[in-house]
C-alpha cells in the first residue's frame, strides 16, 4: 500500500555526496533528541485535562515522537507541569525534577504553572520557576491543546539547537546553582 502522505523530518545541514552524508555531531544529536522527547506529566488540576486531549487521537502528540508518557522521572526528559502548584507541593516538584536524568527540559503549561495564575494567595507558588528552571512557558487558562502542541514545538526548536556540551557549561552550572540544585 502506498504511503505518500508520510512526512519525514528534514535532515540537518551537511555535505552530501555519492554514498555519504557528513554533518555536525551537535546537529545529529539535537535532531534525535528533539524528535524523541518523552513527557512526564505533572498534572495537579484543570490544565491536566487539556493535556489528556493533547495526547488523544485528534491532536496526537505521538506525531512528535512523544507518545511514550512516563510517570517515572528517570525515564522521561520533558517535564510538563500542568495545574496549580501549591507551596507545599513545590519541594515534591523539585524532587521529581532532580530525579530526572540530564538532559532534561521543563514546560510550564498554563497560567498557574507559569505565574500562579489567578491564585495570588499565600498558599500558591507564583510560578514553578521559583523552584526549578523552565524552558518554555505556555500561556492560557486553560491553554488549548493547540497551544500545548505549540509549546512542545518551541521546546523541540530549543533542543534541536542545543549544543551537546551545554549541560557541562559554566552558565548551566550557574543556573542550577542559583536553584541550589547539584
Ligand atoms: S491555568 Fe487555569 S485551567 Fe490551568 S490549572 Fe490554572 S486555573 Fe486551571
mmCIF file with all atom_site columns, C-alpha atoms and ligand atoms in Angstrom:
data_model
loop_
_atom_site.group_PDB
_atom_site.id
_atom_site.type_symbol
_atom_site.label_atom_id
_atom_site.label_alt_id
_atom_site.label_comp_id
_atom_site.label_asym_id
_atom_site.label_entity_id
_atom_site.label_seq_id
_atom_site.pdbx_PDB_ins_code
_atom_site.Cartn_x
_atom_site.Cartn_y
_atom_site.Cartn_z
_atom_site.occupancy
_atom_site.B_iso_or_equiv
_atom_site.pdbx_formal_charge
_atom_site.auth_seq_id
_atom_site.auth_comp_id
_atom_site.auth_asym_id
_atom_site.auth_atom_id
_atom_site.pdbx_PDB_model_num
ATOM   1   C  CA  . UNK A 1 1   ? 0.000  0.000  0.000  1.00 0.00 ? 1   UNK A CA  1
ATOM   2   C  CA  . UNK A 1 2   ? 1.456  3.380  -0.909 1.00 0.00 ? 2   UNK A CA  1
ATOM   3   C  CA  . UNK A 1 3   ? 2.083  5.817  1.905  1.00 0.00 ? 3   UNK A CA  1
ATOM   4   C  CA  . UNK A 1 4   ? 2.738  9.043  0.011  1.00 0.00 ? 4   UNK A CA  1
ATOM   5   C  CA  . UNK A 1 5   ? 1.475  11.269 2.859  1.00 0.00 ? 5   UNK A CA  1
ATOM   6   C  CA  . UNK A 1 6   ? 4.267  10.252 5.214  1.00 0.00 ? 6   UNK A CA  1
ATOM   7   C  CA  . UNK A 1 7   ? 6.364  13.289 6.130  1.00 0.00 ? 7   UNK A CA  1
ATOM   8   C  CA  . UNK A 1 8   ? 9.959  12.775 7.187  1.00 0.00 ? 8   UNK A CA  1
ATOM   9   C  CA  . UNK A 1 9   ? 11.872 15.108 9.493  1.00 0.00 ? 9   UNK A CA  1
ATOM   10  C  CA  . UNK A 1 10  ? 14.311 17.150 7.392  1.00 0.00 ? 10  UNK A CA  1
ATOM   11  C  CA  . UNK A 1 11  ? 17.958 16.172 7.828  1.00 0.00 ? 11  UNK A CA  1
ATOM   12  C  CA  . UNK A 1 12  ? 20.363 18.729 9.332  1.00 0.00 ? 12  UNK A CA  1
ATOM   13  C  CA  . UNK A 1 13  ? 22.588 20.845 7.102  1.00 0.00 ? 13  UNK A CA  1
ATOM   14  C  CA  . UNK A 1 14  ? 25.557 18.926 5.806  1.00 0.00 ? 14  UNK A CA  1
ATOM   15  C  CA  . UNK A 1 15  ? 27.617 17.817 2.853  1.00 0.00 ? 15  UNK A CA  1
ATOM   16  C  CA  . UNK A 1 16  ? 26.053 15.214 0.585  1.00 0.00 ? 16  UNK A CA  1
ATOM   17  C  CA  . UNK A 1 17  ? 27.998 13.103 -1.895 1.00 0.00 ? 17  UNK A CA  1
ATOM   18  C  CA  . UNK A 1 18  ? 27.622 9.754  -3.556 1.00 0.00 ? 18  UNK A CA  1
ATOM   19  C  CA  . UNK A 1 19  ? 27.203 7.258  -0.727 1.00 0.00 ? 19  UNK A CA  1
ATOM   20  C  CA  . UNK A 1 20  ? 27.902 9.668  2.131  1.00 0.00 ? 20  UNK A CA  1
ATOM   21  C  CA  . UNK A 1 21  ? 26.400 12.454 4.192  1.00 0.00 ? 21  UNK A CA  1
ATOM   22  C  CA  . UNK A 1 22  ? 28.501 14.477 6.592  1.00 0.00 ? 22  UNK A CA  1
ATOM   23  C  CA  . UNK A 1 23  ? 27.189 16.825 9.250  1.00 0.00 ? 23  UNK A CA  1
ATOM   24  C  CA  . UNK A 1 24  ? 27.918 18.050 12.782 1.00 0.00 ? 24  UNK A CA  1
ATOM   25  C  CA  . UNK A 1 25  ? 27.520 15.767 15.807 1.00 0.00 ? 25  UNK A CA  1
ATOM   26  C  CA  . UNK A 1 26  ? 25.623 18.565 17.594 1.00 0.00 ? 26  UNK A CA  1
ATOM   27  C  CA  . UNK A 1 27  ? 23.036 18.645 14.803 1.00 0.00 ? 27  UNK A CA  1
ATOM   28  C  CA  . UNK A 1 28  ? 22.510 14.869 14.702 1.00 0.00 ? 28  UNK A CA  1
ATOM   29  C  CA  . UNK A 1 29  ? 22.169 14.592 18.474 1.00 0.00 ? 29  UNK A CA  1
ATOM   30  C  CA  . UNK A 1 30  ? 19.840 17.619 18.516 1.00 0.00 ? 30  UNK A CA  1
ATOM   31  C  CA  . UNK A 1 31  ? 17.660 16.106 15.782 1.00 0.00 ? 31  UNK A CA  1
ATOM   32  C  CA  . UNK A 1 32  ? 17.408 12.767 17.610 1.00 0.00 ? 32  UNK A CA  1
ATOM   33  C  CA  . UNK A 1 33  ? 16.652 14.373 20.961 1.00 0.00 ? 33  UNK A CA  1
ATOM   34  C  CA  . UNK A 1 34  ? 14.091 16.834 19.579 1.00 0.00 ? 34  UNK A CA  1
ATOM   35  C  CA  . UNK A 1 35  ? 12.073 14.063 17.950 1.00 0.00 ? 35  UNK A CA  1
ATOM   36  C  CA  . UNK A 1 36  ? 12.022 11.676 20.887 1.00 0.00 ? 36  UNK A CA  1
ATOM   37  C  CA  . UNK A 1 37  ? 11.032 13.845 23.864 1.00 0.00 ? 37  UNK A CA  1
ATOM   38  C  CA  . UNK A 1 38  ? 9.341  11.667 26.468 1.00 0.00 ? 38  UNK A CA  1
ATOM   39  C  CA  . UNK A 1 39  ? 6.850  13.598 28.601 1.00 0.00 ? 39  UNK A CA  1
ATOM   40  C  CA  . UNK A 1 40  ? 6.422  13.330 32.327 1.00 0.00 ? 40  UNK A CA  1
ATOM   41  C  CA  . UNK A 1 41  ? 3.014  14.900 33.052 1.00 0.00 ? 41  UNK A CA  1
ATOM   42  C  CA  . UNK A 1 42  ? 2.886  16.582 36.457 1.00 0.00 ? 42  UNK A CA  1
ATOM   43  C  CA  . UNK A 1 43  ? -0.795 17.460 36.437 1.00 0.00 ? 43  UNK A CA  1
ATOM   44  C  CA  . UNK A 1 44  ? -2.483 18.825 39.535 1.00 0.00 ? 44  UNK A CA  1
ATOM   45  C  CA  . UNK A 1 45  ? -5.652 20.424 38.160 1.00 0.00 ? 45  UNK A CA  1
ATOM   46  C  CA  . UNK A 1 46  ? -7.649 21.598 35.134 1.00 0.00 ? 46  UNK A CA  1
ATOM   47  C  CA  . UNK A 1 47  ? -4.717 22.095 32.724 1.00 0.00 ? 47  UNK A CA  1
ATOM   48  C  CA  . UNK A 1 48  ? -4.084 18.349 33.061 1.00 0.00 ? 48  UNK A CA  1
ATOM   49  C  CA  . UNK A 1 49  ? -7.372 17.714 31.284 1.00 0.00 ? 49  UNK A CA  1
ATOM   50  C  CA  . UNK A 1 50  ? -6.147 19.751 28.309 1.00 0.00 ? 50  UNK A CA  1
ATOM   51  C  CA  . UNK A 1 51  ? -3.056 17.542 28.267 1.00 0.00 ? 51  UNK A CA  1
ATOM   52  C  CA  . UNK A 1 52  ? -5.280 14.464 28.040 1.00 0.00 ? 52  UNK A CA  1
ATOM   53  C  CA  . UNK A 1 53  ? -6.888 15.978 24.934 1.00 0.00 ? 53  UNK A CA  1
ATOM   54  C  CA  . UNK A 1 54  ? -3.417 16.778 23.566 1.00 0.00 ? 54  UNK A CA  1
ATOM   55  C  CA  . UNK A 1 55  ? -2.421 13.123 23.893 1.00 0.00 ? 55  UNK A CA  1
ATOM   56  C  CA  . UNK A 1 56  ? -5.659 11.812 22.362 1.00 0.00 ? 56  UNK A CA  1
ATOM   57  C  CA  . UNK A 1 57  ? -6.081 10.961 18.691 1.00 0.00 ? 57  UNK A CA  1
ATOM   58  C  CA  . UNK A 1 58  ? -7.322 14.370 17.457 1.00 0.00 ? 58  UNK A CA  1
ATOM   59  C  CA  . UNK A 1 59  ? -4.204 16.331 18.465 1.00 0.00 ? 59  UNK A CA  1
ATOM   60  C  CA  . UNK A 1 60  ? -1.957 13.261 18.792 1.00 0.00 ? 60  UNK A CA  1
ATOM   61  C  CA  . UNK A 1 61  ? 1.286  14.300 20.487 1.00 0.00 ? 61  UNK A CA  1
ATOM   62  C  CA  . UNK A 1 62  ? 2.733  10.991 19.261 1.00 0.00 ? 62  UNK A CA  1
ATOM   63  C  CA  . UNK A 1 63  ? 3.339  12.735 15.926 1.00 0.00 ? 63  UNK A CA  1
ATOM   64  C  CA  . UNK A 1 64  ? 6.296  14.441 17.599 1.00 0.00 ? 64  UNK A CA  1
ATOM   65  C  CA  . UNK A 1 65  ? 7.836  11.236 18.962 1.00 0.00 ? 65  UNK A CA  1
ATOM   66  C  CA  . UNK A 1 66  ? 6.305  11.938 22.378 1.00 0.00 ? 66  UNK A CA  1
ATOM   67  C  CA  . UNK A 1 67  ? 3.828  9.087  22.642 1.00 0.00 ? 67  UNK A CA  1
ATOM   68  C  CA  . UNK A 1 68  ? 5.656  7.444  25.493 1.00 0.00 ? 68  UNK A CA  1
ATOM   69  C  CA  . UNK A 1 69  ? 4.239  9.168  28.578 1.00 0.00 ? 69  UNK A CA  1
ATOM   70  C  CA  . UNK A 1 70  ? 6.312  8.294  31.614 1.00 0.00 ? 70  UNK A CA  1
ATOM   71  C  CA  . UNK A 1 71  ? 5.404  8.517  35.262 1.00 0.00 ? 71  UNK A CA  1
ATOM   72  C  CA  . UNK A 1 72  ? 8.977  7.686  36.221 1.00 0.00 ? 72  UNK A CA  1
ATOM   73  C  CA  . UNK A 1 73  ? 11.270 10.735 36.298 1.00 0.00 ? 73  UNK A CA  1
ATOM   74  C  CA  . UNK A 1 74  ? 14.206 8.520  35.418 1.00 0.00 ? 74  UNK A CA  1
ATOM   75  C  CA  . UNK A 1 75  ? 12.693 7.602  32.066 1.00 0.00 ? 75  UNK A CA  1
ATOM   76  C  CA  . UNK A 1 76  ? 11.467 10.982 30.868 1.00 0.00 ? 76  UNK A CA  1
ATOM   77  C  CA  . UNK A 1 77  ? 13.210 14.106 29.648 1.00 0.00 ? 77  UNK A CA  1
ATOM   78  C  CA  . UNK A 1 78  ? 10.345 16.595 29.178 1.00 0.00 ? 78  UNK A CA  1
ATOM   79  C  CA  . UNK A 1 79  ? 8.681  17.611 32.439 1.00 0.00 ? 79  UNK A CA  1
ATOM   80  C  CA  . UNK A 1 80  ? 5.268  19.151 31.721 1.00 0.00 ? 80  UNK A CA  1
ATOM   81  C  CA  . UNK A 1 81  ? 3.836  20.920 34.747 1.00 0.00 ? 81  UNK A CA  1
ATOM   82  C  CA  . UNK A 1 82  ? 0.093  21.444 34.387 1.00 0.00 ? 82  UNK A CA  1
ATOM   83  C  CA  . UNK A 1 83  ? -2.033 22.926 37.101 1.00 0.00 ? 83  UNK A CA  1
ATOM   84  C  CA  . UNK A 1 84  ? -1.954 24.979 40.263 1.00 0.00 ? 84  UNK A CA  1
ATOM   85  C  CA  . UNK A 1 85  ? 1.143  24.198 42.305 1.00 0.00 ? 85  UNK A CA  1
ATOM   86  C  CA  . UNK A 1 86  ? 0.799  24.933 45.992 1.00 0.00 ? 86  UNK A CA  1
ATOM   87  C  CA  . UNK A 1 87  ? 3.840  25.952 48.028 1.00 0.00 ? 87  UNK A CA  1
ATOM   88  C  CA  . UNK A 1 88  ? 3.541  22.631 49.840 1.00 0.00 ? 88  UNK A CA  1
ATOM   89  C  CA  . UNK A 1 89  ? 3.875  20.838 46.500 1.00 0.00 ? 89  UNK A CA  1
ATOM   90  C  CA  . UNK A 1 90  ? 6.983  22.843 45.499 1.00 0.00 ? 90  UNK A CA  1
ATOM   91  C  CA  . UNK A 1 91  ? 9.573  20.532 47.163 1.00 0.00 ? 91  UNK A CA  1
ATOM   92  C  CA  . UNK A 1 92  ? 7.923  17.466 45.579 1.00 0.00 ? 92  UNK A CA  1
ATOM   93  C  CA  . UNK A 1 93  ? 8.040  19.038 42.118 1.00 0.00 ? 93  UNK A CA  1
ATOM   94  C  CA  . UNK A 1 94  ? 11.667 19.877 42.707 1.00 0.00 ? 94  UNK A CA  1
ATOM   95  C  CA  . UNK A 1 95  ? 12.427 16.311 43.830 1.00 0.00 ? 95  UNK A CA  1
ATOM   96  C  CA  . UNK A 1 96  ? 10.821 14.941 40.643 1.00 0.00 ? 96  UNK A CA  1
ATOM   97  C  CA  . UNK A 1 97  ? 12.957 17.354 38.564 1.00 0.00 ? 97  UNK A CA  1
ATOM   98  C  CA  . UNK A 1 98  ? 16.127 16.326 40.407 1.00 0.00 ? 98  UNK A CA  1
ATOM   99  C  CA  . UNK A 1 99  ? 15.395 12.645 39.787 1.00 0.00 ? 99  UNK A CA  1
ATOM   100 C  CA  . UNK A 1 100 ? 15.272 13.182 36.017 1.00 0.00 ? 100 UNK A CA  1
ATOM   101 C  CA  . UNK A 1 101 ? 18.496 12.431 34.192 1.00 0.00 ? 101 UNK A CA  1
ATOM   102 C  CA  . UNK A 1 102 ? 20.243 15.074 32.092 1.00 0.00 ? 102 UNK A CA  1
ATOM   103 C  CA  . UNK A 1 103 ? 19.442 16.356 29.561 1.00 0.00 ? 103 UNK A CA  1
ATOM   104 C  CA  . UNK A 1 104 ? 16.004 17.363 30.868 1.00 0.00 ? 104 UNK A CA  1
ATOM   105 C  CA  . UNK A 1 105 ? 13.655 20.150 29.858 1.00 0.00 ? 105 UNK A CA  1
ATOM   106 C  CA  . UNK A 1 106 ? 10.649 21.786 31.506 1.00 0.00 ? 106 UNK A CA  1
ATOM   107 C  CA  . UNK A 1 107 ? 7.429  23.232 30.072 1.00 0.00 ? 107 UNK A CA  1
ATOM   108 C  CA  . UNK A 1 108 ? 5.188  25.298 32.360 1.00 0.00 ? 108 UNK A CA  1
ATOM   109 C  CA  . UNK A 1 109 ? 1.711  24.662 30.921 1.00 0.00 ? 109 UNK A CA  1
ATOM   110 C  CA  . UNK A 1 110 ? -0.901 27.312 31.671 1.00 0.00 ? 110 UNK A CA  1
ATOM   111 C  CA  . UNK A 1 111 ? -1.126 30.447 33.770 1.00 0.00 ? 111 UNK A CA  1
ATOM   112 C  CA  . UNK A 1 112 ? -0.983 28.636 37.131 1.00 0.00 ? 112 UNK A CA  1
ATOM   113 C  CA  . UNK A 1 113 ? 2.266  26.771 36.453 1.00 0.00 ? 113 UNK A CA  1
ATOM   114 C  CA  . UNK A 1 114 ? 3.778  29.837 34.769 1.00 0.00 ? 114 UNK A CA  1
ATOM   115 C  CA  . UNK A 1 115 ? 2.848  32.504 37.288 1.00 0.00 ? 115 UNK A CA  1
ATOM   116 C  CA  . UNK A 1 116 ? 0.326  31.279 39.866 1.00 0.00 ? 116 UNK A CA  1
ATOM   117 C  CA  . UNK A 1 117 ? -2.492 32.391 37.544 1.00 0.00 ? 117 UNK A CA  1
ATOM   118 C  CA  . UNK A 1 118 ? -5.496 33.903 39.252 1.00 0.00 ? 118 UNK A CA  1
ATOM   119 C  CA  . UNK A 1 119 ? -4.454 32.422 42.594 1.00 0.00 ? 119 UNK A CA  1
ATOM   120 C  CA  . UNK A 1 120 ? -2.435 35.260 44.067 1.00 0.00 ? 120 UNK A CA  1
ATOM   121 C  CA  . UNK A 1 121 ? -2.699 33.764 47.532 1.00 0.00 ? 121 UNK A CA  1
ATOM   122 C  CA  . UNK A 1 122 ? -0.446 32.799 50.421 1.00 0.00 ? 122 UNK A CA  1
ATOM   123 C  CA  . UNK A 1 123 ? -0.613 29.080 49.597 1.00 0.00 ? 123 UNK A CA  1
ATOM   124 C  CA  . UNK A 1 124 ? 0.052  29.036 45.825 1.00 0.00 ? 124 UNK A CA  1
ATOM   125 C  CA  . UNK A 1 125 ? 3.504  29.061 44.257 1.00 0.00 ? 125 UNK A CA  1
ATOM   126 C  CA  . UNK A 1 126 ? 3.671  32.124 41.998 1.00 0.00 ? 126 UNK A CA  1
ATOM   127 C  CA  . UNK A 1 127 ? 5.279  30.224 39.119 1.00 0.00 ? 127 UNK A CA  1
ATOM   128 C  CA  . UNK A 1 128 ? 7.236  26.970 39.103 1.00 0.00 ? 128 UNK A CA  1
ATOM   129 C  CA  . UNK A 1 129 ? 10.380 28.873 38.123 1.00 0.00 ? 129 UNK A CA  1
ATOM   130 C  CA  . UNK A 1 130 ? 10.604 29.754 41.822 1.00 0.00 ? 130 UNK A CA  1
ATOM   131 C  CA  . UNK A 1 131 ? 11.780 26.158 42.421 1.00 0.00 ? 131 UNK A CA  1
ATOM   132 C  CA  . UNK A 1 132 ? 13.030 24.747 39.082 1.00 0.00 ? 132 UNK A CA  1
ATOM   133 C  CA  . UNK A 1 133 ? 14.312 26.241 35.805 1.00 0.00 ? 133 UNK A CA  1
ATOM   134 C  CA  . UNK A 1 134 ? 11.727 26.465 33.000 1.00 0.00 ? 134 UNK A CA  1
ATOM   135 C  CA  . UNK A 1 135 ? 12.475 26.274 29.255 1.00 0.00 ? 135 UNK A CA  1
ATOM   136 C  CA  . UNK A 1 136 ? 9.067  27.107 27.729 1.00 0.00 ? 136 UNK A CA  1
ATOM   137 C  CA  . UNK A 1 137 ? 6.008  28.876 29.173 1.00 0.00 ? 137 UNK A CA  1
ATOM   138 C  CA  . UNK A 1 138 ? 2.612  28.134 27.629 1.00 0.00 ? 138 UNK A CA  1
ATOM   139 C  CA  . UNK A 1 139 ? 0.067  30.934 28.305 1.00 0.00 ? 139 UNK A CA  1
ATOM   140 C  CA  . UNK A 1 140 ? -3.658 30.469 28.847 1.00 0.00 ? 140 UNK A CA  1
ATOM   141 C  CA  . UNK A 1 141 ? -6.209 29.481 31.455 1.00 0.00 ? 141 UNK A CA  1
ATOM   142 C  CA  . UNK A 1 142 ? -6.520 26.804 30.297 1.00 0.00 ? 142 UNK A CA  1
ATOM   143 C  CA  . UNK A 1 143 ? -4.347 26.704 27.194 1.00 0.00 ? 143 UNK A CA  1
ATOM   144 C  CA  . UNK A 1 144 ? -5.989 24.874 24.322 1.00 0.00 ? 144 UNK A CA  1
ATOM   145 C  CA  . UNK A 1 145 ? -4.303 21.676 23.103 1.00 0.00 ? 145 UNK A CA  1
ATOM   146 C  CA  . UNK A 1 146 ? -3.012 23.639 20.076 1.00 0.00 ? 146 UNK A CA  1
ATOM   147 C  CA  . UNK A 1 147 ? -1.116 25.903 22.479 1.00 0.00 ? 147 UNK A CA  1
ATOM   148 C  CA  . UNK A 1 148 ? 0.358  22.908 24.306 1.00 0.00 ? 148 UNK A CA  1
ATOM   149 C  CA  . UNK A 1 149 ? 1.438  21.430 20.952 1.00 0.00 ? 149 UNK A CA  1
ATOM   150 C  CA  . UNK A 1 150 ? 2.946  24.839 20.099 1.00 0.00 ? 150 UNK A CA  1
ATOM   151 C  CA  . UNK A 1 151 ? 4.864  24.761 23.413 1.00 0.00 ? 151 UNK A CA  1
ATOM   152 C  CA  . UNK A 1 152 ? 6.247  21.307 22.594 1.00 0.00 ? 152 UNK A CA  1
ATOM   153 C  CA  . UNK A 1 153 ? 7.294  22.545 19.130 1.00 0.00 ? 153 UNK A CA  1
ATOM   154 C  CA  . UNK A 1 154 ? 9.040  25.557 20.709 1.00 0.00 ? 154 UNK A CA  1
ATOM   155 C  CA  . UNK A 1 155 ? 10.881 23.168 23.010 1.00 0.00 ? 155 UNK A CA  1
ATOM   156 C  CA  . UNK A 1 156 ? 11.843 20.996 20.034 1.00 0.00 ? 156 UNK A CA  1
ATOM   157 C  CA  . UNK A 1 157 ? 13.430 24.074 18.426 1.00 0.00 ? 157 UNK A CA  1
ATOM   158 C  CA  . UNK A 1 158 ? 15.449 24.699 21.582 1.00 0.00 ? 158 UNK A CA  1
ATOM   159 C  CA  . UNK A 1 159 ? 16.506 21.062 21.886 1.00 0.00 ? 159 UNK A CA  1
ATOM   160 C  CA  . UNK A 1 160 ? 17.457 20.837 18.210 1.00 0.00 ? 160 UNK A CA  1
ATOM   161 C  CA  . UNK A 1 161 ? 19.837 23.777 18.516 1.00 0.00 ? 161 UNK A CA  1
ATOM   162 C  CA  . UNK A 1 162 ? 21.296 22.904 21.922 1.00 0.00 ? 162 UNK A CA  1
ATOM   163 C  CA  . UNK A 1 163 ? 24.977 22.029 21.999 1.00 0.00 ? 163 UNK A CA  1
ATOM   164 C  CA  . UNK A 1 164 ? 25.792 18.574 23.388 1.00 0.00 ? 164 UNK A CA  1
ATOM   165 C  CA  . UNK A 1 165 ? 28.189 20.320 25.774 1.00 0.00 ? 165 UNK A CA  1
ATOM   166 C  CA  . UNK A 1 166 ? 25.694 22.880 27.130 1.00 0.00 ? 166 UNK A CA  1
ATOM   167 C  CA  . UNK A 1 167 ? 24.966 20.838 30.256 1.00 0.00 ? 167 UNK A CA  1
ATOM   168 C  CA  . UNK A 1 168 ? 28.574 20.979 31.383 1.00 0.00 ? 168 UNK A CA  1
ATOM   169 C  CA  . UNK A 1 169 ? 28.989 24.675 30.576 1.00 0.00 ? 169 UNK A CA  1
ATOM   170 C  CA  . UNK A 1 170 ? 29.686 27.152 33.403 1.00 0.00 ? 170 UNK A CA  1
ATOM   171 C  CA  . UNK A 1 171 ? 26.456 29.029 32.526 1.00 0.00 ? 171 UNK A CA  1
ATOM   172 C  CA  . UNK A 1 172 ? 24.326 25.906 33.034 1.00 0.00 ? 172 UNK A CA  1
ATOM   173 C  CA  . UNK A 1 173 ? 26.113 25.008 36.255 1.00 0.00 ? 173 UNK A CA  1
ATOM   174 C  CA  . UNK A 1 174 ? 25.497 28.566 37.418 1.00 0.00 ? 174 UNK A CA  1
ATOM   175 C  CA  . UNK A 1 175 ? 21.790 28.285 36.554 1.00 0.00 ? 175 UNK A CA  1
ATOM   176 C  CA  . UNK A 1 176 ? 21.426 25.076 38.577 1.00 0.00 ? 176 UNK A CA  1
ATOM   177 C  CA  . UNK A 1 177 ? 23.468 26.550 41.437 1.00 0.00 ? 177 UNK A CA  1
ATOM   178 C  CA  . UNK A 1 178 ? 21.069 29.538 41.535 1.00 0.00 ? 178 UNK A CA  1
ATOM   179 C  CA  . UNK A 1 179 ? 18.315 26.971 42.289 1.00 0.00 ? 179 UNK A CA  1
ATOM   180 C  CA  . UNK A 1 180 ? 20.601 25.177 44.746 1.00 0.00 ? 180 UNK A CA  1
ATOM   181 C  CA  . UNK A 1 181 ? 20.384 22.044 42.579 1.00 0.00 ? 181 UNK A CA  1
ATOM   182 C  CA  . UNK A 1 182 ? 23.513 19.910 42.218 1.00 0.00 ? 182 UNK A CA  1
HETATM 183 S  S1  . LIG B 2 .   ? -4.253 27.896 34.411 1.00 0.00 ? 1   LIG B S1  1
HETATM 184 FE FE1 . LIG B 2 .   ? -6.492 27.911 34.607 1.00 0.00 ? 1   LIG B FE1 1
HETATM 185 S  S2  . LIG B 2 .   ? -7.094 25.965 33.697 1.00 0.00 ? 1   LIG B S2  1
HETATM 186 FE FE2 . LIG B 2 .   ? -4.907 25.792 34.165 1.00 0.00 ? 1   LIG B FE2 1
HETATM 187 S  S3  . LIG B 2 .   ? -4.789 24.906 36.206 1.00 0.00 ? 1   LIG B S3  1
HETATM 188 FE FE3 . LIG B 2 .   ? -4.786 27.118 36.432 1.00 0.00 ? 1   LIG B FE3 1
HETATM 189 S  S4  . LIG B 2 .   ? -6.933 27.651 36.786 1.00 0.00 ? 1   LIG B S4  1
HETATM 190 FE FE4 . LIG B 2 .   ? -6.893 25.586 35.895 1.00 0.00 ? 1   LIG B FE4 1
#
